[in-house]
Coordinates of C-alpha atoms in Angstrom, one line a residue:
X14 CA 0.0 0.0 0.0
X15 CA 2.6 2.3 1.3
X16 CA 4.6 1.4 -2.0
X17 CA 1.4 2.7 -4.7
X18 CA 0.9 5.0 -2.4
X19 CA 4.7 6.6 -2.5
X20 CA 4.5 6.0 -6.9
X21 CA 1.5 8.1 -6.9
X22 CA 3.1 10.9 -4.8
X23 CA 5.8 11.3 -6.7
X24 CA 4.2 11.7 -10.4
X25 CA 4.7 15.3 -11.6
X26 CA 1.7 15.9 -12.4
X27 CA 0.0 15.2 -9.2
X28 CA 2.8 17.0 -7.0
X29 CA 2.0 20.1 -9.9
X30 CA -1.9 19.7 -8.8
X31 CA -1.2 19.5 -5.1
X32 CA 0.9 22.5 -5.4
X33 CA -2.1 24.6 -7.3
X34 CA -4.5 23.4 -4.3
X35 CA -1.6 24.2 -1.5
X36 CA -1.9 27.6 -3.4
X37 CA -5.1 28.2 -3.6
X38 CA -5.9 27.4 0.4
X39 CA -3.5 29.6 1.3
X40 CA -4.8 31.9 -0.7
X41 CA -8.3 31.1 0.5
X42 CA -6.9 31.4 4.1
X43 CA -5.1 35.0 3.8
X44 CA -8.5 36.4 1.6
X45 CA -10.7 34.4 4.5
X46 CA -8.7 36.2 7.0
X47 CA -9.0 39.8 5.3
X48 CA -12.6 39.4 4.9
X49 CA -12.7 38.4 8.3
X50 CA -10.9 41.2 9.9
X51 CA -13.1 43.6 7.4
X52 CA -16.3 42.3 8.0
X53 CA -15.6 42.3 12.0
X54 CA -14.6 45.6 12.1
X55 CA -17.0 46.9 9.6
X56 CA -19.9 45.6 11.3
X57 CA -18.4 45.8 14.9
X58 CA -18.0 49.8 14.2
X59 CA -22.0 49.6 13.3
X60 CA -22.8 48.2 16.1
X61 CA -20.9 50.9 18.4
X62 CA -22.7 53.8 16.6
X63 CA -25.9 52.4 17.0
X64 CA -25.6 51.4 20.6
X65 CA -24.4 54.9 21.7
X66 CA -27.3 56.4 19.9
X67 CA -29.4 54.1 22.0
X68 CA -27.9 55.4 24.6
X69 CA -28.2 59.0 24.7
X70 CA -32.2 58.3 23.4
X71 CA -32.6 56.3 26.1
X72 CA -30.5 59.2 28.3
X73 CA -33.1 61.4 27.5
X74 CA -36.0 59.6 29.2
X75 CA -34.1 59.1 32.8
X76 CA -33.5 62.0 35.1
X77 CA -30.3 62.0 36.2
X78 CA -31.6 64.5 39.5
X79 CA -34.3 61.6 40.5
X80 CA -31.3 58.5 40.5
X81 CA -31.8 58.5 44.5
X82 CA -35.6 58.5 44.3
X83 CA -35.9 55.9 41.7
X84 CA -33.3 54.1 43.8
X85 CA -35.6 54.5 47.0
X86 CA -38.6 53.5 45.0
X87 CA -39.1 50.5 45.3
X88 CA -39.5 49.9 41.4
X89 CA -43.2 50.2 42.2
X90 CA -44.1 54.5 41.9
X91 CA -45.9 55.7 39.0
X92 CA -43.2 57.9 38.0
X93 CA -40.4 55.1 37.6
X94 CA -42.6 52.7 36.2
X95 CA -43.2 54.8 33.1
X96 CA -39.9 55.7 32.9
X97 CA -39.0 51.4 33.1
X98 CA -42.0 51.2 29.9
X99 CA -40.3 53.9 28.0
X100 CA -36.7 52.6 28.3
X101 CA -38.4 49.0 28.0
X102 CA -39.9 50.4 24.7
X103 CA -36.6 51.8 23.1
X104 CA -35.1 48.6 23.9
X105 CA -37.3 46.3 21.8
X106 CA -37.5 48.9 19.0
X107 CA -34.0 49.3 18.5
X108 CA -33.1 46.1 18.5
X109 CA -30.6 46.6 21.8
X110 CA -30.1 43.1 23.9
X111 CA -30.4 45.4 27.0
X112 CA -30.8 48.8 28.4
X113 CA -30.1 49.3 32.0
X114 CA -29.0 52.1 34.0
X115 CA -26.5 51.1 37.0
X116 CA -24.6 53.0 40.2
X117 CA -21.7 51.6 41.1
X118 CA -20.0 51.6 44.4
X119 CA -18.0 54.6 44.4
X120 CA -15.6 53.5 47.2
X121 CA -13.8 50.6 44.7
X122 CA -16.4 50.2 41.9
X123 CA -16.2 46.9 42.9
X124 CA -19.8 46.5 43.5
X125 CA -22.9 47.8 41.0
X126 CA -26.6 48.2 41.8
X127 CA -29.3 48.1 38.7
X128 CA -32.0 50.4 38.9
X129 CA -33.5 49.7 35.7
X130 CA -32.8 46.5 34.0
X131 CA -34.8 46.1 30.5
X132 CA -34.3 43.2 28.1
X133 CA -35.2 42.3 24.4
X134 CA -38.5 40.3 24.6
X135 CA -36.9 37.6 21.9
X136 CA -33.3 37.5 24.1
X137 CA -33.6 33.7 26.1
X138 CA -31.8 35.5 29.5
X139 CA -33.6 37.0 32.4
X140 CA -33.2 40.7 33.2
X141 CA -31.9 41.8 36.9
X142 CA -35.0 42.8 38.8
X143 CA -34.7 46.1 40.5
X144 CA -32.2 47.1 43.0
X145 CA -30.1 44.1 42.4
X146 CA -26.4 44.1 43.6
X147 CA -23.7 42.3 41.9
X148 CA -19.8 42.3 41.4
X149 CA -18.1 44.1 38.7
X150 CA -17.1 41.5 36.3
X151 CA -13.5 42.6 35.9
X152 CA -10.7 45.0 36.4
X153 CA -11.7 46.4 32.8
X154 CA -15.3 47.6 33.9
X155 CA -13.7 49.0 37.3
X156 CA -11.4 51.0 35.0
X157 CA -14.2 52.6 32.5
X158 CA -16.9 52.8 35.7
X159 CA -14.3 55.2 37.3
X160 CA -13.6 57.2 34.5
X161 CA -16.9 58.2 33.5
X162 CA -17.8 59.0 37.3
X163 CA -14.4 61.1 37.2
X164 CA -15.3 62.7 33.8
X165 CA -12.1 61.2 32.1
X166 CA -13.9 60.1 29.5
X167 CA -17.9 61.0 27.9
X168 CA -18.7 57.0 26.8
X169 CA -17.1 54.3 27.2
X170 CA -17.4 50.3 24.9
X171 CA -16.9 47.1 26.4
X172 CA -16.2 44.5 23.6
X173 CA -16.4 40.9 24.4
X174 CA -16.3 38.3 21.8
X175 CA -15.7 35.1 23.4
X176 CA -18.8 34.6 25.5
X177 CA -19.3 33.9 29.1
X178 CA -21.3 32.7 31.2
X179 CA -23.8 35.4 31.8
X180 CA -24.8 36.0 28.2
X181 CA -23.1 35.4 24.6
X182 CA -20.7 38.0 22.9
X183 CA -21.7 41.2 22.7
X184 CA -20.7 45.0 22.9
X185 CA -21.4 47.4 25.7
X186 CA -21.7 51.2 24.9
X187 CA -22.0 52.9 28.5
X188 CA -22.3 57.1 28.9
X189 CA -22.5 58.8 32.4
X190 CA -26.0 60.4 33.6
X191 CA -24.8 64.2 34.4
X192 CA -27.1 66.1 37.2
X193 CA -28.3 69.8 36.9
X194 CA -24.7 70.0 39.2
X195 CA -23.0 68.6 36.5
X196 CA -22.0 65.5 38.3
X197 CA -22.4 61.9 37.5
X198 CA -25.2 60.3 38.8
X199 CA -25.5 56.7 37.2
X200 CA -24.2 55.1 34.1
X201 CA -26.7 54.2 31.2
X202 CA -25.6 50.7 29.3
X203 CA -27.0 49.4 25.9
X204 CA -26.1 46.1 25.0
X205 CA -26.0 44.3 22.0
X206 CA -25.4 40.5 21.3
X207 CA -22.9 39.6 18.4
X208 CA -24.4 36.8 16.5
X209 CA -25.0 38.6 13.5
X210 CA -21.5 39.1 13.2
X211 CA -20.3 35.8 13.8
X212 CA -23.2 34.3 11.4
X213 CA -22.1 37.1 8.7
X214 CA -18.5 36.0 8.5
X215 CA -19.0 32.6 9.2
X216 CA -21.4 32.5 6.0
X217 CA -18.2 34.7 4.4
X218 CA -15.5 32.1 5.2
X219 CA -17.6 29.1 4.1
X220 CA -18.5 30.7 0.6
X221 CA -14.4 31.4 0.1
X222 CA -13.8 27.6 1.1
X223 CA -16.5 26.6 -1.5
X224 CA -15.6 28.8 -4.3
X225 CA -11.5 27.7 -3.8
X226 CA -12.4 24.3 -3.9
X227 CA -14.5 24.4 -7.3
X228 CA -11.6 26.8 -8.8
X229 CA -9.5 24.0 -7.4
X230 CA -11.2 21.1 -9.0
X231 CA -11.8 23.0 -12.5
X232 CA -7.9 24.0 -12.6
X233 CA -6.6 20.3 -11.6
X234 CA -8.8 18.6 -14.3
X235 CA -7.6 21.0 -17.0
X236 CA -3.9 20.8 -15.6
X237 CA -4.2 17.0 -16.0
X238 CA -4.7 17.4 -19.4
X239 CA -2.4 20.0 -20.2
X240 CA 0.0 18.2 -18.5
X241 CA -0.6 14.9 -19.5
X242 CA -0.3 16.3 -23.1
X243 CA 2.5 19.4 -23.0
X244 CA 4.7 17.7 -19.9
X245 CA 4.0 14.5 -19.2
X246 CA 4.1 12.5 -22.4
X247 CA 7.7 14.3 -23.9
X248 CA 9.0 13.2 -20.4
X249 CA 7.7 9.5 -20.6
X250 CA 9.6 9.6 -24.1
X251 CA 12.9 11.6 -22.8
X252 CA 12.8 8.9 -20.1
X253 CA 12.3 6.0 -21.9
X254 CA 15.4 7.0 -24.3
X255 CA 17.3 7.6 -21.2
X256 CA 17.3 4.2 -19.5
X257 CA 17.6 2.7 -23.2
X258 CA 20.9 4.2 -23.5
X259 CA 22.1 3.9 -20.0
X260 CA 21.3 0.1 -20.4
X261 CA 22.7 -0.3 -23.8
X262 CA 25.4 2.8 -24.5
X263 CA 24.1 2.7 -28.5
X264 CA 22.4 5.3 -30.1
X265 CA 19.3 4.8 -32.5
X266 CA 20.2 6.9 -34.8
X267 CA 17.0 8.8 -34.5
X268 CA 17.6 11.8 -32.4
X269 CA 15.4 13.1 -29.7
X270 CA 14.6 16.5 -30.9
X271 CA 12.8 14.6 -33.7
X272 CA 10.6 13.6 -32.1
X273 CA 10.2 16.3 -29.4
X274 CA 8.7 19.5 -31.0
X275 CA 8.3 21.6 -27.8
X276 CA 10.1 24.6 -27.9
X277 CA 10.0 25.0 -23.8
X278 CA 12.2 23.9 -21.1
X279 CA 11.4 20.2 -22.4
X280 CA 12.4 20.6 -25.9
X281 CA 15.8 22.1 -24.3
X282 CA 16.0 19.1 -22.2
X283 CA 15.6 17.0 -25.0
X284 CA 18.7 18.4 -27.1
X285 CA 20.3 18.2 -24.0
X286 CA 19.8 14.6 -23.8
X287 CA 20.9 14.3 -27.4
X288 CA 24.1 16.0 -27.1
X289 CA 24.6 14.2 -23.5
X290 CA 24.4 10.7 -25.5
X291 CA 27.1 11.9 -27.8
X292 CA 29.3 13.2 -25.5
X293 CA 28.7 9.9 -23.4
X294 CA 30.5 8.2 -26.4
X295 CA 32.9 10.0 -27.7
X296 CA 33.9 10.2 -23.4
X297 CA 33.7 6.1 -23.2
X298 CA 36.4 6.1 -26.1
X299 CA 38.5 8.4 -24.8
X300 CA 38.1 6.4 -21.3
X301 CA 38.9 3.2 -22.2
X302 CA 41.9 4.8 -24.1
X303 CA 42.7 6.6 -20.6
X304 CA 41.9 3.8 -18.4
X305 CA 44.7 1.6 -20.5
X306 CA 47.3 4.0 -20.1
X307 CA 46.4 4.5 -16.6
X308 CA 46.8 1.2 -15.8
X309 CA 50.4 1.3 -17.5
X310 CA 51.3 4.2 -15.4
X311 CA 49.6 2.3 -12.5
X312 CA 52.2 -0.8 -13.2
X313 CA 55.0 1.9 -13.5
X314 CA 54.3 3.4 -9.9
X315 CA 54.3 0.1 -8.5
X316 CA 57.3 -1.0 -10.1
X317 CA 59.1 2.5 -8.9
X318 CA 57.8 1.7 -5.5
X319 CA 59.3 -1.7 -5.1
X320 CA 62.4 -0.5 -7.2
X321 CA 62.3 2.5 -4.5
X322 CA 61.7 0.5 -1.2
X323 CA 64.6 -2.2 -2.5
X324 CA 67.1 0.8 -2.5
X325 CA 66.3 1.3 0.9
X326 CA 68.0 -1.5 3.6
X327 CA 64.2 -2.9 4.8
X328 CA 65.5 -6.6 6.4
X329 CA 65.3 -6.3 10.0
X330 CA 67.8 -6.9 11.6
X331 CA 70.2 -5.3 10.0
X332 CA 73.2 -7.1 11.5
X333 CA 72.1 -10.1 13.3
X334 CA 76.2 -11.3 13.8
X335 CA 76.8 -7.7 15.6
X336 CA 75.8 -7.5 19.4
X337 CA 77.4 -4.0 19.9
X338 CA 74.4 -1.9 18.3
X339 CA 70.6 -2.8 17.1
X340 CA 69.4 -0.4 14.7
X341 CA 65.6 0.0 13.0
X342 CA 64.2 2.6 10.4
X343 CA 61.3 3.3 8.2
X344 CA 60.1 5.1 5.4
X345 CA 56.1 6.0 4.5
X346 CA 55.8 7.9 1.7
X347 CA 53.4 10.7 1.3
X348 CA 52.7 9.0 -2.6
X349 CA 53.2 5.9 -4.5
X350 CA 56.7 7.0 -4.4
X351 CA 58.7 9.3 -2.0
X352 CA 61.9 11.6 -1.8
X353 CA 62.7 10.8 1.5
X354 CA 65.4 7.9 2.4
X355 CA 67.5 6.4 4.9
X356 CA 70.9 4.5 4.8
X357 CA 73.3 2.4 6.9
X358 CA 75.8 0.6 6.2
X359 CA 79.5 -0.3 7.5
X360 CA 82.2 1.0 6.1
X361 CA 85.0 -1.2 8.0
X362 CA 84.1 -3.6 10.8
X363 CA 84.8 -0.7 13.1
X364 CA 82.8 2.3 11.7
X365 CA 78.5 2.2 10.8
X366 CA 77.5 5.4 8.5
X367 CA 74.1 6.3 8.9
X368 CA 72.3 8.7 7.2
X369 CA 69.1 10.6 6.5
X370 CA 67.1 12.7 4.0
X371 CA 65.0 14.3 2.9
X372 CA 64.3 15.4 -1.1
X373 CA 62.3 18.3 -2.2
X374 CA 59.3 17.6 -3.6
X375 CA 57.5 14.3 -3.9
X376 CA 56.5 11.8 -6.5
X377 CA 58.9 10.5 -9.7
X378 CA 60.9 13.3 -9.5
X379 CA 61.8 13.6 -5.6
X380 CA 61.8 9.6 -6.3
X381 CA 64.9 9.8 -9.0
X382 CA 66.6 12.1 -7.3
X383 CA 66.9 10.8 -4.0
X384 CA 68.3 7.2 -5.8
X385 CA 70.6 9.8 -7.3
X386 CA 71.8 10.8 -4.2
X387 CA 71.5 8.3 -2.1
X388 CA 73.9 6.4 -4.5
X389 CA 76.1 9.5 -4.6
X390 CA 76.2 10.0 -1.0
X391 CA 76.9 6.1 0.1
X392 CA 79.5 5.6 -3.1
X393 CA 81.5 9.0 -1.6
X394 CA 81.2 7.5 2.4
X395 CA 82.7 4.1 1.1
X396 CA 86.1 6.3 -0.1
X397 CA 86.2 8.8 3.2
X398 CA 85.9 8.6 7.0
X399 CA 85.3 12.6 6.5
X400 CA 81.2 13.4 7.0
X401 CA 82.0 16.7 5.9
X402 CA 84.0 15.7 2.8
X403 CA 81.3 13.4 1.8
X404 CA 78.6 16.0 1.6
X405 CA 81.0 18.4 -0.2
X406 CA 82.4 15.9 -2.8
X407 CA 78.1 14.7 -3.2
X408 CA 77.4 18.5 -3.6
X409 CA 79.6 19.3 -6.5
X410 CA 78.4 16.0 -8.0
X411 CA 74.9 16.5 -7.9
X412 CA 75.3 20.3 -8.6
X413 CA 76.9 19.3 -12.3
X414 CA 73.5 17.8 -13.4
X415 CA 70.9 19.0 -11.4
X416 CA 69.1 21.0 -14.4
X417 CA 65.8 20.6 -12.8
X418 CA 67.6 22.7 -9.4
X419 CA 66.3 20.0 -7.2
X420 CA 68.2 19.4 -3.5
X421 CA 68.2 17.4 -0.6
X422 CA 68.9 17.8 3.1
X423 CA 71.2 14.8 4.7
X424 CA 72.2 14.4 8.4
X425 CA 75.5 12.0 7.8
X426 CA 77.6 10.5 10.7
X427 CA 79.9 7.7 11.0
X428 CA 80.1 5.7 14.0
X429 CA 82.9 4.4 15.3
X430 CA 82.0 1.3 17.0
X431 CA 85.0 0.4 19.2
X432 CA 84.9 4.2 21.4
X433 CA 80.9 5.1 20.6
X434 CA 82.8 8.4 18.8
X435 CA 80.1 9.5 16.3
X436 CA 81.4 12.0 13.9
X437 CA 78.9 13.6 11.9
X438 CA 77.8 16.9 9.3
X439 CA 74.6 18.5 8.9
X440 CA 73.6 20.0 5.3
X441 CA 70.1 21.7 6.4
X442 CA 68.4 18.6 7.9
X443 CA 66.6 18.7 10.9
X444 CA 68.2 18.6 14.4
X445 CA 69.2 14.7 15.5
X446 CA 67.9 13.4 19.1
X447 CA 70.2 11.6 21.5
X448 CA 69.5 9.9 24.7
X449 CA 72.3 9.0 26.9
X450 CA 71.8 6.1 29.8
X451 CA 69.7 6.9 32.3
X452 CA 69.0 9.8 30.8
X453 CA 65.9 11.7 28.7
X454 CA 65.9 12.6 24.5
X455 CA 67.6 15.8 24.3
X456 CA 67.6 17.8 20.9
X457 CA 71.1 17.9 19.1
X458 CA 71.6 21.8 18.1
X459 CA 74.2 21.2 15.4
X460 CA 75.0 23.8 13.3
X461 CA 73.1 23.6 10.0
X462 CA 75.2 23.4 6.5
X463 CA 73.6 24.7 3.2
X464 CA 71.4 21.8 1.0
X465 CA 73.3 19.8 -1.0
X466 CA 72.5 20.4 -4.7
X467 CA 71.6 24.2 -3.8
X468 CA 75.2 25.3 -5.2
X469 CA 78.5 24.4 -6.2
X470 CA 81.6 24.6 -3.9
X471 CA 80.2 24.4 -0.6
X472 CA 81.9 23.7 2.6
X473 CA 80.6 22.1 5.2
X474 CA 81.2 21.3 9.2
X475 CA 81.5 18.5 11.1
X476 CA 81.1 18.0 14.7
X477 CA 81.7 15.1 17.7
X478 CA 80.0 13.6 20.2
X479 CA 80.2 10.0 22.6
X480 CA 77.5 7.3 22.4
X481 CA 78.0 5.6 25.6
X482 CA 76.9 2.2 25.8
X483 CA 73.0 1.9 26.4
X484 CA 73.0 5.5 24.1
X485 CA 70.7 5.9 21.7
X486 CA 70.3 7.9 18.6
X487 CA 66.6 9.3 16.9
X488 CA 66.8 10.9 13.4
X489 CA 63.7 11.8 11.1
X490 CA 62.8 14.1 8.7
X491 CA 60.5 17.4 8.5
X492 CA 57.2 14.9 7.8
X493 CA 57.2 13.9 11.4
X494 CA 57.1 17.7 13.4
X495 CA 55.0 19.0 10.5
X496 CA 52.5 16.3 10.3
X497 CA 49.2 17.9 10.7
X498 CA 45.7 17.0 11.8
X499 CA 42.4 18.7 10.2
X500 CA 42.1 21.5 11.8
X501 CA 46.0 22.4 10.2
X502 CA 47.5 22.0 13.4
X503 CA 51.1 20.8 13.5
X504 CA 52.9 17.8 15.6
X505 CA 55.7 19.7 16.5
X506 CA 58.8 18.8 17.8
X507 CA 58.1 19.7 21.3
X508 CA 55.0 16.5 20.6
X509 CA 58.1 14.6 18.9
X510 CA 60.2 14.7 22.3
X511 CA 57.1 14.3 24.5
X512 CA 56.8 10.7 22.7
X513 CA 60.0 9.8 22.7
X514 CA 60.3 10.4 26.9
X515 CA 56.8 8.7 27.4
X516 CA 58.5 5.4 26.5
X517 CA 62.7 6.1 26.7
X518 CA 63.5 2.2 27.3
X519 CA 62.0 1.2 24.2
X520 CA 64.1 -0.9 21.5
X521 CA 64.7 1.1 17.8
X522 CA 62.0 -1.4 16.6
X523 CA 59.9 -0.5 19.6
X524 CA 60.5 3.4 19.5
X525 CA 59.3 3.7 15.6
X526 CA 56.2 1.7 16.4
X527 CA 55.4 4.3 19.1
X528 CA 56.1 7.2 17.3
X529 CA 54.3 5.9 14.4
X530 CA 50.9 5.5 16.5
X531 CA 51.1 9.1 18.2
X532 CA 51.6 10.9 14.8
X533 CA 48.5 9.0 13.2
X534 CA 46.4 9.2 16.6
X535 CA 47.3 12.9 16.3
X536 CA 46.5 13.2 12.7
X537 CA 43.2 11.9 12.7
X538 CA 41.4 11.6 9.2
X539 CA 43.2 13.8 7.8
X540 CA 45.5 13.1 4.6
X541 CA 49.7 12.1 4.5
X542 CA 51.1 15.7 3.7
X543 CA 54.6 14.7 3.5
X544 CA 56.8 11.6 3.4
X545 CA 57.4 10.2 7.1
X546 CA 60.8 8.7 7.8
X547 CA 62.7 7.6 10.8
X548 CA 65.8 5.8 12.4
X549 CA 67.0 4.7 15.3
X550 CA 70.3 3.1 16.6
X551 CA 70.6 1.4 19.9
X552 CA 74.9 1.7 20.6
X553 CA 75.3 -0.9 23.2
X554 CA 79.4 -1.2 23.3
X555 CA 81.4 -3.6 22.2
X556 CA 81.5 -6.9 23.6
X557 CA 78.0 -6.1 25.0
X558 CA 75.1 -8.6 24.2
X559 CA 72.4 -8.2 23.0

């Protein structure tokens, strides 16, 4: 049910029907509203006018000096009674609900006493006999009792449109009684019920609803047909040719537009479909052109990944024969292929060179030129025990064909084994970490040589320090302290050294592993920026074991 339901909802030309009707009954609504509002007022003012006029007719038959004898009266003297016939009289001529003439209690006008009290024959209520006492109905009548008695005001109207309990709604026009002294003596009240209004715009709102819903119905069937003829059936056919092609990817030959003769937002939709089907084809030659050369480039990253990642020493461990260091390092790159790169290697069975860098730029091109160099670099460390000369001598190498004006930063040192004496240069890489026994990562501030590949002839200068045994050395490169999270906020290398402390006693194998989970917990969602590399050596001393 739910389902015919829902395939009825959807059809055009019933949600174009049900939005006429939507329009039309809120235009019913606002005009029912207007006329409402008019009509009330209208009639409302009509009413006022002619209950004032009641009022000072009937004003003109009550003596305002003989309130306190017609009070003391009884109701029953000759002179009140004819007064009661005439003000009786007025009321069933003029159509009035009531006419009564009150004195409130001066003191708080919370009290008011009736000394005439007439009623429309054909009202079903009962009029208050004479001299009856009864409570103001509400702060409102206190209010307007007090200023005609004060002379603040010459008439006064009570509207109340809701109904209650003593009688239905109705308007009360009230004007003071002035004596020859010119004071207030009583207030005279004409009342008149509201059910003329209410029937009159009642009737009004009823006739709008009935007039809306035959426009209604007369629009919708003619909308069906203009739609079923001018909307509806080029759609069926536009929709038709649609899910052909998607299904079969051929044209017909036969175009759309032939068929379509509307020269409205259909007909463009229907060229638009035409020229969509050719485009579609011409696009799935070119794609299947694209996608086999993609899939040769595809087989040419993966090749210069696993050409890259064998360039790089990735059995662990290194040196499973040597007991007097462990060493670990890793390389993610930020793309199929990286810049970055790591080496170690031993020159002599007493001296380990380890380096690290970092290539600018990412991709092929960072991926070719760090091979360069890290073939430059380790060919030149194999000749010297010099860090500095090997940087200089790679420099001036790399500088004679570097047409592209690539470079690379590289932390080098060598390591003798026997003393823990690591010698080591610096060509604009980022500061090494060391940890000495018992003792927290502390930052390296080595001084920083120029980029190797940035110029020709550069010198550079190398520095000391001791690994003792149970040392151990961190290097990385600029994708660890700048790895950043969504919100563009760095790691940082004050992060860096809080990570390495949180867990000093850790193996090299063990440190990179931790690192590794901080930088991605800190990184979230967000994407690799930059190629992530790391090492770390272990120095334990010779003859120490494992």
């Amino acid at each position: 049910m739910n389902k015919i339901k829902n395939a009825f909802l959807d059809k055009i030309a019933v949600k174009s029907i049900l939005n006429i009707v939507m329009t039309l009954i809120i235009f019913a609504t606002i005009i029912s509203w207007i006329g409402y509002r008019g009509f009330t007022s209208a009639i409302l003012k009509q009413y006022e006018d002619s209950a004032f006029r009641v009022a000072h007719i009937s004003s003109s038959v009550v003596d305002a000096d003989k309130i306190d004898e017609y009070a003391a009266s009884g109701g029953e003297t000759e002179e009140y009674l004819t007064v009661y016939h005439m003000l009786d009289r007025i009321c069933n001529r003029s159509g009035a609900a009531f006419v009564y003439v009150i004195v409130p209690d001066l003191t708080d006008y919370a009290h008011i006493k009736f000394i005439f009290s007439t009623m429309d024959d054909d009202q079903p209520y009962e009029h208050y006999p004479f001299g009856y006492i009864r409570n103001t109905t509400n702060d409102d009548y206190k209010t307007k009792y007090r200023k005609l008695y004060e002379k603040q005001s010459v008439k006064e109207l009570v509207t109340r449109d809701r109904g209650y309990i003593e009688t239905d709604p109705h308007i009360t026009a009230m004007i003071p009684l002035y004596g020859t002294d010119g004071e207030t003596k009583a207030i005279l009240c004409v009342q008149y019920q509201m059910d003329y209004i209410i029937r009159t715009r009642n009737s009004f709102v009823k006739n709008v609803i009935l007039v809306m819903f035959l426009v209604a119905l007369i629009v919708s069937i003619g909308q069906v047909f203009y739609l079923g003829k001018k909307l509806l059936e080029p759609l069926q056919i536009i929709t038709r040719e649609a899910s052909r092609f998607a299904a079969e990817n051929v044209s017909t030959g036969t175009k759309l537009t032939e068929t379509i003769h509307n020269r409205d937002e259909i007909g463009q939709l229907a060229g638009a479909i035409d020229q969509m089907e050719e485009q579609i084809r011409d696009y799935v030659e070119r794609i299947t052109s694209i996608t086999a050369e993609k899939e040769k480039i595809k087989t040419e990253l993966d090749l210069a990944a696993r050409i890259q990642e064998d360039m790089l020493p990735r059995d662990f461990p290194a040196f499973p024969d040597r007991t007097d260091f462990d060493i670990f390092a890793s390389m993610d790159p930020a793309k199929e292929v990286g810049g970055d790169f790591y080496d170690f290697f031993l020159v002599d069975d007493d001296h380990l060179c380890l380096l690290i860098a970092d290539v600018s730029g990412k991709g092929i091109p960072a991926a070719l030129f760090m091979m360069l160099s890290k073939t430059v670099l380790a060919n030149f460390a194999m000749m010297t025990m010099s860090p500095a000369k090997v940087l200089e001598a790679a420099n001036d190498a790399i500088c004679n064909n570097n047409t592209e004006e690539m470079f690379v930063t590289v932390w080098l040192g060598i390591l003798e084994l026997s003393t823990g004496k690591m010698t080591a240069a610096n060509a604009g890489h980022e500061y090494p970490v060391l940890k000495k026994p018992q003792g927290d990562y502390e930052l390296i501030m080595d001084k920083h040589g120029f980029v190797i590949g940035g110029m020709e002839n550069v010198r550079y200068k190398e520095y000391e320090f001791n690994l003792e045994p149970g040392s151990k050395l961190f290097l990385y490169t600029d994708g660890l302290p700048e790895a950043t999270d969504s919100n563009e906020n760095m790691f940082s290398v004050e992060l860096l050294m809080d990570a390495l402390n949180e867990s000093p006693d850790l193996t090299p194998q063990e440190t990179l592993s931790h690192m590794k989970e901080k930088v991605d917990e800190f990184v979230g969602d967000a994407p690799q920026f930059d190629d992530l590399t790391m090492l770390c050596l272990e120095y334990r001393g010779p003859g120490n074991p494992s």
